[in-house]
Coordinates of C-alpha atoms in Angstrom, one line a residue:
M1 CA -84.1 27.2 -35.6
A2 CA -84.8 26.1 -32.2
E3 CA -83.3 22.9 -30.7
L4 CA -83.7 20.6 -27.8
E5 CA -83.7 22.4 -24.4
L6 CA -80.2 23.1 -23.0
T7 CA -79.1 24.3 -19.6
G8 CA -77.8 27.9 -19.5
A9 CA -74.3 26.5 -19.0
E10 CA -74.6 24.6 -22.4
I11 CA -76.1 27.6 -24.0
V12 CA -73.1 29.8 -23.2
I13 CA -70.7 27.1 -24.5
R14 CA -72.9 26.9 -27.8
C15 CA -72.9 30.7 -28.2
L16 CA -69.0 30.6 -28.0
H17 CA -69.1 28.0 -30.5
A18 CA -71.3 29.9 -32.8
E19 CA -69.0 33.0 -32.6
G20 CA -66.0 31.0 -33.7
V21 CA -64.1 31.4 -30.3
E22 CA -60.7 29.8 -30.3
Y23 CA -59.4 30.6 -26.7
V24 CA -61.3 31.2 -23.4
F25 CA -58.9 32.6 -20.7
G26 CA -60.2 32.2 -17.2
Y27 CA -60.2 30.7 -13.8
P28 CA -62.9 28.6 -12.2
G29 CA -65.0 29.4 -8.9
G30 CA -68.3 28.3 -7.5
A31 CA -70.5 30.7 -9.5
V32 CA -69.2 29.2 -12.6
L33 CA -68.8 25.7 -12.0
N34 CA -71.7 24.8 -14.4
I35 CA -70.0 26.6 -17.1
Y36 CA -66.8 24.9 -16.4
D37 CA -68.4 21.4 -16.3
E38 CA -69.7 21.9 -19.9
I39 CA -66.3 23.3 -21.0
Y40 CA -64.9 19.9 -19.7
K41 CA -67.2 18.3 -22.2
Q42 CA -66.7 20.3 -25.2
K43 CA -63.8 20.4 -28.0
G44 CA -64.8 23.6 -29.9
F45 CA -62.2 26.0 -28.0
T46 CA -59.4 25.7 -25.8
H47 CA -59.8 27.1 -22.3
V48 CA -56.3 28.6 -20.9
L49 CA -56.1 28.3 -17.2
V50 CA -54.4 31.4 -15.8
R51 CA -53.2 32.0 -12.3
H52 CA -54.9 35.3 -11.5
E53 CA -58.0 36.6 -13.1
Q54 CA -56.2 39.9 -14.2
A55 CA -54.1 37.7 -16.3
A56 CA -57.0 36.1 -17.9
V57 CA -58.6 39.4 -19.1
H58 CA -54.9 40.8 -20.2
A59 CA -54.3 37.7 -22.2
A60 CA -57.8 37.9 -23.8
D61 CA -57.0 41.6 -24.5
A62 CA -53.7 40.8 -26.2
Y63 CA -55.3 37.8 -28.2
S64 CA -57.6 40.5 -29.5
R65 CA -55.1 43.2 -30.2
S66 CA -52.7 40.9 -32.0
T67 CA -55.5 39.2 -34.2
G68 CA -58.4 41.8 -34.4
K69 CA -60.8 39.3 -33.1
V70 CA -62.8 39.5 -30.0
G71 CA -61.2 38.1 -27.1
V72 CA -63.1 36.2 -24.4
A73 CA -62.5 35.7 -20.6
L74 CA -64.4 33.9 -18.1
V75 CA -64.2 34.4 -14.3
T76 CA -66.3 33.7 -11.1
S77 CA -68.3 36.1 -8.9
G78 CA -67.0 38.4 -6.0
P79 CA -63.3 38.5 -6.0
G80 CA -62.8 36.8 -9.5
A81 CA -65.0 39.7 -11.0
T82 CA -63.2 42.3 -9.1
N83 CA -59.7 40.9 -10.1
A84 CA -60.7 41.1 -13.8
V85 CA -61.7 45.0 -13.6
T86 CA -58.0 46.1 -14.1
G87 CA -57.9 44.2 -17.3
I88 CA -61.5 45.4 -18.3
A89 CA -60.4 49.0 -17.6
T90 CA -57.2 48.5 -19.4
A91 CA -59.0 47.3 -22.7
Y92 CA -61.7 49.9 -22.3
M93 CA -59.1 52.7 -22.5
D94 CA -57.5 51.1 -25.5
S95 CA -60.7 50.3 -27.4
I96 CA -60.1 46.5 -27.3
P97 CA -63.0 44.4 -28.2
M98 CA -63.8 41.6 -25.6
V99 CA -66.4 39.7 -24.1
V100 CA -65.8 38.9 -20.4
I101 CA -68.2 36.6 -18.8
T102 CA -68.7 36.8 -15.0
G103 CA -70.4 34.4 -12.5
Q104 CA -72.9 35.8 -10.2
V105 CA -74.5 34.5 -7.0
P106 CA -78.0 32.9 -7.7
T107 CA -80.5 35.4 -8.2
A108 CA -82.4 35.1 -5.0
A109 CA -79.3 35.9 -3.2
I110 CA -78.4 39.0 -5.1
G111 CA -78.5 41.9 -2.8
Q112 CA -78.3 39.8 0.3
D113 CA -74.6 40.2 0.9
A114 CA -74.3 36.7 -0.2
F115 CA -70.8 34.7 -0.3
Q116 CA -68.7 36.2 -3.0
E117 CA -71.2 38.6 -4.1
V118 CA -70.3 41.9 -5.6
D119 CA -72.5 44.3 -7.8
T120 CA -70.4 43.5 -11.1
V121 CA -72.6 45.5 -13.2
G122 CA -72.4 48.6 -11.1
I123 CA -68.5 48.2 -10.5
T124 CA -67.8 47.7 -14.0
R125 CA -70.2 50.3 -15.5
P126 CA -67.6 53.2 -15.8
C127 CA -65.0 51.0 -17.6
V128 CA -67.0 48.9 -20.2
K129 CA -68.6 49.6 -23.5
H130 CA -71.8 48.0 -22.1
N131 CA -72.6 45.4 -19.7
F132 CA -75.6 43.0 -18.9
L133 CA -77.0 41.1 -16.1
V134 CA -78.6 38.1 -17.2
K135 CA -82.1 37.3 -15.1
D136 CA -83.7 34.7 -17.3
V137 CA -82.2 31.7 -19.1
K138 CA -84.0 32.5 -22.4
D139 CA -81.9 35.8 -22.5
I140 CA -78.6 34.1 -22.5
A141 CA -78.3 33.6 -26.0
P142 CA -79.4 37.0 -27.4
T143 CA -77.3 38.6 -24.8
I144 CA -74.2 37.0 -25.7
K145 CA -75.0 37.7 -29.3
K146 CA -75.5 41.4 -28.5
A147 CA -72.1 41.3 -26.4
F148 CA -70.1 40.2 -29.4
Y149 CA -71.9 42.7 -31.7
I150 CA -71.3 45.7 -29.5
A151 CA -67.8 44.8 -28.5
A152 CA -66.7 44.6 -32.2
T153 CA -68.4 47.4 -33.9
G154 CA -68.2 51.2 -33.8
R155 CA -65.3 52.3 -31.5
P156 CA -64.6 48.7 -30.0
G157 CA -64.5 47.8 -26.3
P158 CA -65.1 45.3 -23.6
V159 CA -68.7 44.0 -22.7
V160 CA -69.2 42.2 -19.4
V161 CA -72.0 39.5 -19.3
D162 CA -73.0 38.7 -15.7
I163 CA -74.8 35.4 -15.2
P164 CA -76.2 34.1 -11.9
K165 CA -75.4 30.6 -11.0
D166 CA -79.0 29.3 -11.0
I167 CA -79.5 30.8 -14.5
T168 CA -76.8 28.5 -15.8
Q169 CA -78.8 25.5 -14.2
H170 CA -82.3 26.5 -15.7
A171 CA -83.2 25.1 -19.1
C172 CA -84.7 26.4 -22.2
A173 CA -84.7 25.9 -26.1
F174 CA -81.4 27.1 -27.7
D175 CA -81.8 29.5 -30.6
Y176 CA -79.0 31.6 -31.3
P177 CA -79.8 34.8 -33.5
E178 CA -78.0 34.9 -36.8
A179 CA -78.0 38.9 -36.7
I180 CA -78.8 41.4 -34.0
S181 CA -80.4 44.9 -34.4
L182 CA -80.3 47.3 -31.5
R183 CA -82.4 50.3 -31.9
S184 CA -80.5 52.6 -29.8
Y185 CA -77.0 51.4 -31.2
N186 CA -76.3 52.3 -34.9
P187 CA -72.6 53.3 -35.2
T188 CA -71.5 55.1 -38.2
S189 CA -69.0 53.5 -40.5
K190 CA -69.4 55.6 -43.7
G191 CA -67.9 59.1 -43.7
H192 CA -69.7 62.3 -44.8
A193 CA -69.0 62.6 -48.3
G194 CA -68.9 66.5 -48.3
Q195 CA -66.6 66.3 -45.3
I196 CA -64.3 63.9 -47.0
K197 CA -64.2 66.3 -50.0
R198 CA -63.4 69.2 -47.8
A199 CA -60.6 67.4 -46.2
A200 CA -59.1 66.2 -49.6
Q201 CA -59.0 69.9 -50.8
M202 CA -57.6 71.1 -47.4
L203 CA -54.8 68.6 -47.6
L204 CA -53.8 69.9 -51.1
E205 CA -53.8 73.5 -49.9
A206 CA -51.2 72.5 -47.0
K207 CA -47.9 74.2 -47.0
R208 CA -46.7 72.5 -43.9
P209 CA -48.7 69.1 -43.5
V210 CA -48.4 66.4 -41.0
I211 CA -50.5 63.0 -40.8
Y212 CA -51.0 62.2 -37.3
A213 CA -51.8 58.5 -36.8
G214 CA -53.3 56.8 -33.8
G215 CA -54.4 53.4 -32.5
G216 CA -57.5 53.6 -34.7
V217 CA -55.2 53.1 -37.7
V218 CA -54.3 49.7 -36.3
L219 CA -57.6 48.8 -34.8
G220 CA -59.4 49.8 -38.1
N221 CA -57.2 47.9 -40.2
A222 CA -56.2 51.1 -42.0
S223 CA -52.6 50.7 -42.5
A224 CA -52.7 50.2 -46.1
A225 CA -54.8 53.1 -46.8
L226 CA -52.6 55.4 -44.6
T227 CA -49.6 54.4 -46.4
E228 CA -51.3 55.0 -49.8
M229 CA -52.2 58.4 -48.6
A230 CA -48.8 59.4 -47.3
R231 CA -46.8 58.3 -50.4
E232 CA -49.3 59.8 -52.7
L233 CA -49.0 63.2 -51.1
G234 CA -45.4 62.8 -49.7
Y235 CA -46.5 64.1 -46.4
P236 CA -44.7 63.4 -43.1
V237 CA -46.5 60.8 -40.8
T238 CA -46.1 60.8 -37.1
S239 CA -47.5 57.9 -34.8
T240 CA -48.8 58.0 -31.2
L241 CA -47.8 55.1 -28.9
M242 CA -50.9 53.2 -29.9
G243 CA -50.3 53.7 -33.4
L244 CA -46.8 52.2 -33.7
G245 CA -46.7 49.9 -36.8
G246 CA -49.6 51.4 -38.3
Y247 CA -47.0 53.2 -40.6
K248 CA -43.7 51.7 -41.3
A249 CA -41.1 53.2 -38.7
N250 CA -38.2 52.7 -41.2
D251 CA -40.0 54.6 -43.9
P252 CA -38.5 58.0 -44.9
L253 CA -41.7 59.7 -44.4
S254 CA -41.9 58.4 -40.8
L255 CA -41.0 61.2 -38.1
G256 CA -41.4 58.4 -35.4
M257 CA -43.4 58.5 -32.3
L258 CA -44.8 62.0 -31.0
G259 CA -45.8 63.1 -27.6
M260 CA -44.3 63.1 -24.0
H261 CA -41.3 60.7 -25.1
G262 CA -41.5 61.3 -28.8
T263 CA -38.9 62.3 -31.2
Y264 CA -38.0 66.1 -31.6
E265 CA -38.9 66.2 -35.2
A266 CA -42.2 64.7 -34.7
N267 CA -43.2 67.2 -31.9
M268 CA -41.8 70.1 -33.6
A269 CA -43.6 69.2 -36.7
M270 CA -46.9 68.8 -34.8
Q271 CA -46.4 72.3 -33.2
H272 CA -45.5 74.0 -36.4
C273 CA -47.7 72.4 -39.2
D274 CA -50.5 74.5 -40.9
V275 CA -52.7 71.5 -41.9
L276 CA -53.0 68.5 -39.6
I277 CA -54.9 65.4 -40.3
A278 CA -55.4 63.2 -37.2
V279 CA -56.4 59.6 -38.0
G280 CA -57.9 57.3 -35.3
A281 CA -56.3 59.4 -32.6
R282 CA -57.6 61.7 -29.7
F283 CA -55.1 64.2 -28.9
D284 CA -54.7 63.0 -25.4
D285 CA -52.6 64.6 -22.7
R286 CA -49.6 62.3 -23.5
V287 CA -49.5 63.3 -27.0
I288 CA -50.0 67.1 -27.2
G289 CA -49.3 68.1 -23.8
N290 CA -50.7 71.4 -22.5
P291 CA -53.9 72.1 -25.1
K292 CA -53.4 75.8 -24.4
H293 CA -49.8 75.6 -25.8
F294 CA -50.9 73.5 -28.6
A295 CA -53.3 76.1 -29.6
K296 CA -50.8 78.8 -29.7
E297 CA -49.9 78.0 -33.3
A298 CA -52.7 78.5 -36.0
R299 CA -53.3 75.4 -38.0
R300 CA -56.3 73.9 -39.7
I301 CA -57.3 70.3 -38.3
I302 CA -59.1 67.4 -40.0
H303 CA -60.0 64.6 -37.5
I304 CA -61.2 61.2 -38.4
D305 CA -62.6 58.9 -35.9
I306 CA -65.3 56.1 -35.4
D307 CA -66.2 57.7 -32.1
P308 CA -68.1 61.0 -32.4
S309 CA -67.4 61.9 -28.7
S310 CA -63.6 61.7 -29.5
I311 CA -63.8 64.8 -32.0
S312 CA -63.2 68.2 -30.6
K313 CA -63.0 66.7 -27.0
R314 CA -59.5 68.2 -26.4
V315 CA -58.7 70.2 -29.4
K316 CA -61.3 72.0 -31.6
V317 CA -61.2 70.8 -35.0
D318 CA -62.2 72.4 -38.5
V319 CA -63.2 69.4 -40.4
P320 CA -64.6 66.4 -38.4
I321 CA -65.3 63.2 -40.1
V322 CA -67.1 60.3 -38.2
G323 CA -66.6 57.1 -39.5
D324 CA -64.3 54.0 -40.1
V325 CA -60.8 55.3 -40.7
G326 CA -60.1 52.7 -43.3
Q327 CA -63.1 53.5 -45.4
V328 CA -62.7 57.3 -45.0
L329 CA -59.1 57.2 -46.0
E330 CA -59.9 54.8 -48.9
E331 CA -62.5 57.6 -50.3
M332 CA -60.1 60.4 -49.6
N333 CA -57.4 58.6 -51.6
R334 CA -59.8 58.1 -54.4
L335 CA -60.4 61.8 -54.6
L336 CA -56.9 62.8 -54.2
K337 CA -56.1 60.5 -57.3
V338 CA -58.9 61.6 -59.7
G339 CA -58.4 65.4 -59.1
N340 CA -55.9 67.5 -61.2
E341 CA -54.7 69.6 -58.3
R342 CA -51.6 68.8 -56.6
A343 CA -50.0 70.3 -53.5
D344 CA -47.5 73.0 -53.6
Q345 CA -44.3 71.0 -54.2
A346 CA -41.9 74.0 -53.5
A347 CA -43.7 74.6 -50.0
L348 CA -43.5 71.0 -49.2
K349 CA -39.6 70.9 -50.2
A350 CA -39.0 73.7 -47.9
W351 CA -41.2 71.9 -45.0
W352 CA -39.1 68.8 -45.4
A353 CA -35.8 70.8 -45.3
Q354 CA -37.0 72.3 -41.9
I355 CA -38.0 68.7 -40.8
E356 CA -34.6 67.5 -41.6
L357 CA -33.0 70.1 -39.5
W358 CA -34.9 68.9 -36.5
R359 CA -34.2 65.4 -37.4
A360 CA -30.6 66.2 -37.4
Q361 CA -30.6 66.7 -33.5
D362 CA -30.6 62.9 -33.4
C363 CA -32.6 63.1 -30.3
L364 CA -32.5 59.3 -29.5
K365 CA -28.8 59.2 -29.2
Y366 CA -27.2 57.9 -26.1
D367 CA -23.9 57.1 -24.7
R368 CA -22.6 53.8 -26.0
G369 CA -19.2 53.9 -24.5
T370 CA -19.8 52.7 -21.0
D371 CA -19.2 49.4 -19.3
K372 CA -22.8 49.4 -18.0
I373 CA -25.5 47.8 -20.2
K374 CA -27.8 50.5 -21.7
P375 CA -31.3 49.7 -22.1
Q376 CA -31.7 51.3 -25.5
Y377 CA -29.0 49.0 -26.8
V378 CA -30.7 45.9 -25.5
V379 CA -33.8 46.9 -27.5
E380 CA -31.7 47.8 -30.6
K381 CA -30.2 44.3 -30.4
L382 CA -33.5 42.5 -30.1
Y383 CA -34.8 44.4 -33.1
E384 CA -31.6 43.4 -35.0
I385 CA -31.6 39.7 -34.0
T386 CA -35.3 39.4 -34.7
K387 CA -35.2 41.3 -37.8
G388 CA -38.1 43.3 -36.6
E389 CA -40.4 40.5 -37.1
A390 CA -41.3 39.7 -33.4
F391 CA -44.4 40.5 -31.5
V392 CA -43.5 42.9 -28.6
T393 CA -45.2 43.2 -25.6
S394 CA -44.3 45.6 -22.8
D395 CA -45.2 46.6 -19.3
V396 CA -45.4 50.2 -18.4
G397 CA -42.5 52.5 -17.5
Q398 CA -39.1 53.4 -18.9
H399 CA -38.9 50.1 -20.5
Q400 CA -41.9 50.6 -22.5
M401 CA -40.8 53.9 -23.8
W402 CA -37.3 52.6 -24.9
A403 CA -39.3 49.6 -26.6
A404 CA -41.4 52.2 -28.5
Q405 CA -38.3 54.2 -29.4
Y406 CA -35.9 51.6 -30.5
Y407 CA -37.7 48.7 -31.7
K408 CA -39.0 49.9 -35.3
F409 CA -42.4 48.7 -35.9
D410 CA -43.0 48.2 -39.5
Q411 CA -46.4 46.0 -39.2
P412 CA -49.4 46.8 -37.3
R413 CA -50.5 44.5 -34.5
R414 CA -47.0 43.6 -33.5
W415 CA -46.8 46.2 -30.8
I416 CA -49.0 45.2 -27.7
N417 CA -48.8 47.4 -24.7
S418 CA -51.3 49.3 -22.3
G419 CA -51.6 52.9 -23.4
G420 CA -54.5 54.7 -22.0
L421 CA -54.6 52.9 -18.5
G422 CA -50.8 52.5 -18.3
T423 CA -51.2 49.1 -16.4
M424 CA -48.1 47.6 -14.8
G425 CA -48.3 43.7 -14.9
V426 CA -49.7 43.3 -18.4
G427 CA -46.5 42.3 -20.3
L428 CA -46.3 38.6 -19.4
P429 CA -50.0 37.8 -19.8
Y430 CA -50.1 40.0 -22.9
A431 CA -47.3 37.7 -24.3
M432 CA -49.2 34.6 -23.3
G433 CA -52.3 35.7 -25.3
V434 CA -50.0 36.6 -28.3
Q435 CA -48.2 33.5 -28.3
L436 CA -51.3 31.3 -28.3
A437 CA -52.9 33.4 -31.1
H438 CA -49.6 33.1 -33.2
P439 CA -48.1 29.8 -32.1
D440 CA -45.2 30.0 -34.6
A441 CA -44.3 33.5 -34.1
M442 CA -41.4 35.1 -32.2
V443 CA -42.9 36.9 -29.0
A444 CA -40.9 39.1 -26.6
C445 CA -41.9 40.8 -23.6
I446 CA -39.9 43.7 -22.6
T447 CA -40.4 44.5 -18.9
G448 CA -39.2 46.1 -15.8
E449 CA -38.4 44.5 -12.4
G450 CA -41.4 46.2 -10.9
S451 CA -43.8 45.4 -13.4
I452 CA -42.9 41.8 -13.9
Q453 CA -43.5 41.0 -10.4
M454 CA -47.3 41.9 -10.6
N455 CA -48.2 38.7 -12.7
I456 CA -45.0 36.6 -12.4
Q457 CA -47.3 33.7 -11.3
E458 CA -48.1 33.4 -14.9
L459 CA -44.7 31.7 -15.6
S460 CA -46.8 28.7 -14.2
T461 CA -49.2 29.2 -16.9
C462 CA -46.6 29.4 -19.7
K463 CA -45.0 26.2 -18.4
E464 CA -48.4 24.3 -18.6
Y465 CA -48.9 25.5 -22.1
K466 CA -45.5 25.4 -23.3
L467 CA -45.2 29.1 -24.3
P468 CA -41.9 29.7 -25.8
L469 CA -41.8 33.5 -24.7
K470 CA -38.7 35.4 -24.5
I471 CA -38.8 37.8 -21.5
I472 CA -36.3 40.6 -21.8
L473 CA -36.1 42.3 -18.3
L474 CA -34.4 45.6 -18.2
N475 CA -33.4 45.6 -14.6
N476 CA -32.2 49.0 -13.2
G477 CA -33.2 48.1 -9.5
Y478 CA -35.8 51.0 -9.5
L479 CA -39.4 51.7 -10.6
G480 CA -37.6 53.5 -13.3
M481 CA -40.1 56.2 -14.5
V482 CA -41.0 56.9 -10.9
R483 CA -37.4 57.5 -10.0
Q484 CA -36.8 59.6 -13.4
W485 CA -39.7 61.9 -12.2
Q486 CA -38.4 62.2 -8.8
E487 CA -34.8 63.1 -10.1
F488 CA -36.4 65.8 -12.4
F489 CA -39.2 67.3 -10.4
Y490 CA -38.9 66.3 -6.7
E491 CA -35.1 67.4 -6.1
E492 CA -34.0 63.6 -5.9
R493 CA -36.2 62.6 -3.1
Y494 CA -36.4 58.9 -4.2
A495 CA -39.6 58.1 -2.1
E496 CA -40.4 54.3 -2.3
S497 CA -38.9 54.0 -5.8
Y498 CA -35.9 51.8 -4.9
V499 CA -36.6 48.0 -5.1
A500 CA -34.1 46.7 -2.5
S501 CA -35.3 43.1 -2.1
L502 CA -35.4 41.8 -5.6
P503 CA -35.4 38.1 -6.2
D504 CA -32.7 36.2 -8.4
F505 CA -35.0 36.2 -11.4
A506 CA -32.8 33.7 -13.4
K507 CA -33.4 31.0 -10.5
L508 CA -37.0 32.0 -10.1
A509 CA -37.5 31.4 -13.8
E510 CA -35.7 28.0 -13.4
A511 CA -37.8 27.2 -10.4
Y512 CA -40.9 27.4 -12.8
G513 CA -39.2 25.0 -15.2
H514 CA -37.8 27.7 -17.7
V515 CA -34.5 29.0 -18.6
G516 CA -33.0 31.7 -16.8
M517 CA -30.1 34.1 -17.6
R518 CA -28.4 36.9 -16.0
I519 CA -26.6 39.4 -18.2
E520 CA -24.3 42.0 -16.6
K521 CA -21.8 43.1 -19.3
P522 CA -22.5 45.0 -22.6
E523 CA -20.5 42.3 -24.7
E524 CA -22.9 39.7 -23.3
V525 CA -26.1 41.1 -24.6
E526 CA -26.0 40.1 -28.1
P527 CA -24.8 36.5 -27.4
A528 CA -27.5 35.9 -24.8
L529 CA -30.3 37.2 -27.1
R530 CA -29.1 34.8 -30.0
R531 CA -28.9 32.0 -27.7
A532 CA -32.4 32.5 -26.4
F533 CA -34.0 32.7 -30.0
T534 CA -31.8 29.8 -31.5
E535 CA -30.6 27.1 -28.9
H536 CA -33.7 27.7 -26.8
K537 CA -36.1 28.6 -29.5
E538 CA -38.7 26.1 -28.0
Q539 CA -38.4 27.2 -24.3
L540 CA -39.4 30.1 -22.4
V541 CA -36.2 32.2 -21.6
F542 CA -36.1 34.7 -18.8
M543 CA -33.3 37.3 -19.5
N544 CA -32.4 39.4 -16.5
F545 CA -30.5 42.4 -18.1
I546 CA -28.7 44.3 -15.4
T547 CA -28.9 47.9 -16.8
D548 CA -27.5 51.3 -16.0
P549 CA -29.7 52.4 -13.0
R550 CA -29.3 56.1 -13.8
E551 CA -30.5 56.1 -17.4
N552 CA -33.4 58.1 -18.4
V553 CA -35.9 58.4 -21.1
Y554 CA -35.3 61.4 -23.6
P555 CA -36.8 63.2 -25.0
M556 CA -39.2 64.4 -22.5
I557 CA -41.9 66.9 -22.2
P558 CA -42.7 67.7 -18.4
A559 CA -46.4 67.2 -17.3
G560 CA -48.3 70.6 -18.2
K561 CA -45.7 71.8 -20.8
G562 CA -46.0 72.0 -24.6
L563 CA -44.8 70.1 -27.4
S564 CA -41.8 72.3 -28.2
E565 CA -40.9 72.4 -24.5
M566 CA -38.9 69.1 -24.5
I567 CA -35.9 68.2 -22.2
L568 CA -33.5 66.6 -24.8
V569 CA -30.5 65.6 -22.5

C-alpha cells in the first residue's frame, strides 16, 4: 500500500528495513550524504563505518558467506565506487549474494566529467550478476527489490544499484513490492527427474566412484543431503577449497581437499575414478589442472549445478543436472533408498584399498624437529585449542593453503576465504563481517605479512566496534607463494618477493589499542594461542608468529600439469 511521499534517501532506508537488513558496511561521501542523513535518523539496522571502501564490500561479503543472507555495502561515487570494485569482483567469482549501493553525481552532471564521476555501471558490468542506474525516484523501491531477488536466487552474486544524488532528494509515494517477477530471469531450482534417475543408476554402477563437492554445497545449504548420500553409498568425498566444511573433514569417507595443493589421495582418486559426481563445483584450473590430462582417463561424469553455463564449460559431462544442489541431492537420495539395487561392494572394497595406499603416503607430513616455528604447526594448534569450532578467515597465499590443509572444517560456512579471485587483503575485513554476524563466536584470521598490510587500517574499525578477533600472522618475511613459485620455476630469482621493511606488528596493533604478541619459538606457540583465547577473550589479539622462511606448501601441482603430476616434497 502506498504511503506518504518520502525522499529517495528515505525510500532507500525503508527498502533496507523491509529486507530485514541487519548491517550496512560503508563509508560516506558527497553523493550519498542524503542517504547517510537518513541512516543517522533510523534504528532498524547498524551501519558499520570502515576505513576503506574495499573493506566495506569484503565485510559485507563475509557477513553473507557466514550467514547465507544478502550482504549490503554503501559507498559514494567516483573513487568510492572504484575502491569497491575489488570486493565486488571477489564476491562475483565466489557467487556471494550482495547488494552494493553506490552514489552517483546528479543526473544532469552524468557524462560531463563531473567531480567524482565514474561510469559505475560500465566499470562493474563484467564483475556483477546485474547492475542498475536509477534515473527516477519512483524506480528506487522496485529496483532495490529486484536487486535483493537477483542477488539471492539462482547462482548468487553481487548486484550494484547506482543512485544519483538528486534522485535521493526527489520525493514520491513509497510502495515496496511484496514480490517481484522478471520475465527474462527465471532460474531453475528443480532438477530434471529423468536426469536425476540416470545419475542415480550411474552411481550404483560405479566400481571406482568419487563425490566431488564444491562451494555450491555450502552456498546451497546442501551439506546434510551430501552427507546422507556419501554415507548411504559409502563413497569417498573430496572437497574444493571453497567446499571445505560442506562435508566433515574428519569423516573416514573424506579424502580432504583436491587440486593444486590438495591431498595425494584426493587427486589420485579424481584422476582414476570411473564415475564422478560433481556437486556445485566447476572443474576450474586450480582443481583439475590441465583438462587434456584430466581427459586421458575415461570416466563418466555427473554434474549438478544451479548455473547451466558452468556445466561442460571446461570438462564434457555425461549427465548434466541443472538445479538447486540441495533439492537435487535430496531427490537422488530418495531414489537410492527406494530402489533394490546396490553398488558392487567387492569393487568398492578394492577401490578403498587403493585409496588407503595413496593415503599412506601421508602427503601432509612436515618436519617437526626444528627450532623454527612451522606454519603448519601453528594452524594445527589453532584447531586443537578452538576444538574446530572457530570461524576462520584467511587472506591469499601460502598461509591460506596451510589453513585449508590443517584446520579440519567439520561445518559449512566456517571457512571464509577468497577462492576465485584470490584477493589479498580480505582476511581482516572478512573477520570483521563474521564477528559482527556471530558476536559470541571465536573468529580467527590467518594471514601473511604481505596480505595483512593491504587492509591493516581496519584495525581501527575493530577498535571502534570492539571486535575481539584473533589475528594469526604467519610471518615468513616473504610474499610466500610468490617466493615458492620463484624457487620452483624461476631458478630462485626472488624478484620483489622479499619484504625487507616490515613494521613491528605487535607494536602496531598496540598503537590501535589492541593486544600485540611476537612469537619466535615453537614452544611459545601453544601458550600464546591459549592466552589469546582465554586471558584476552574479549580483546583483539594480533599474534605475529615468526615462521620458517623456507617452508613450502606441499603437495603442489605445477601450472599446466595434471592431477597425478604432483610435487610431494
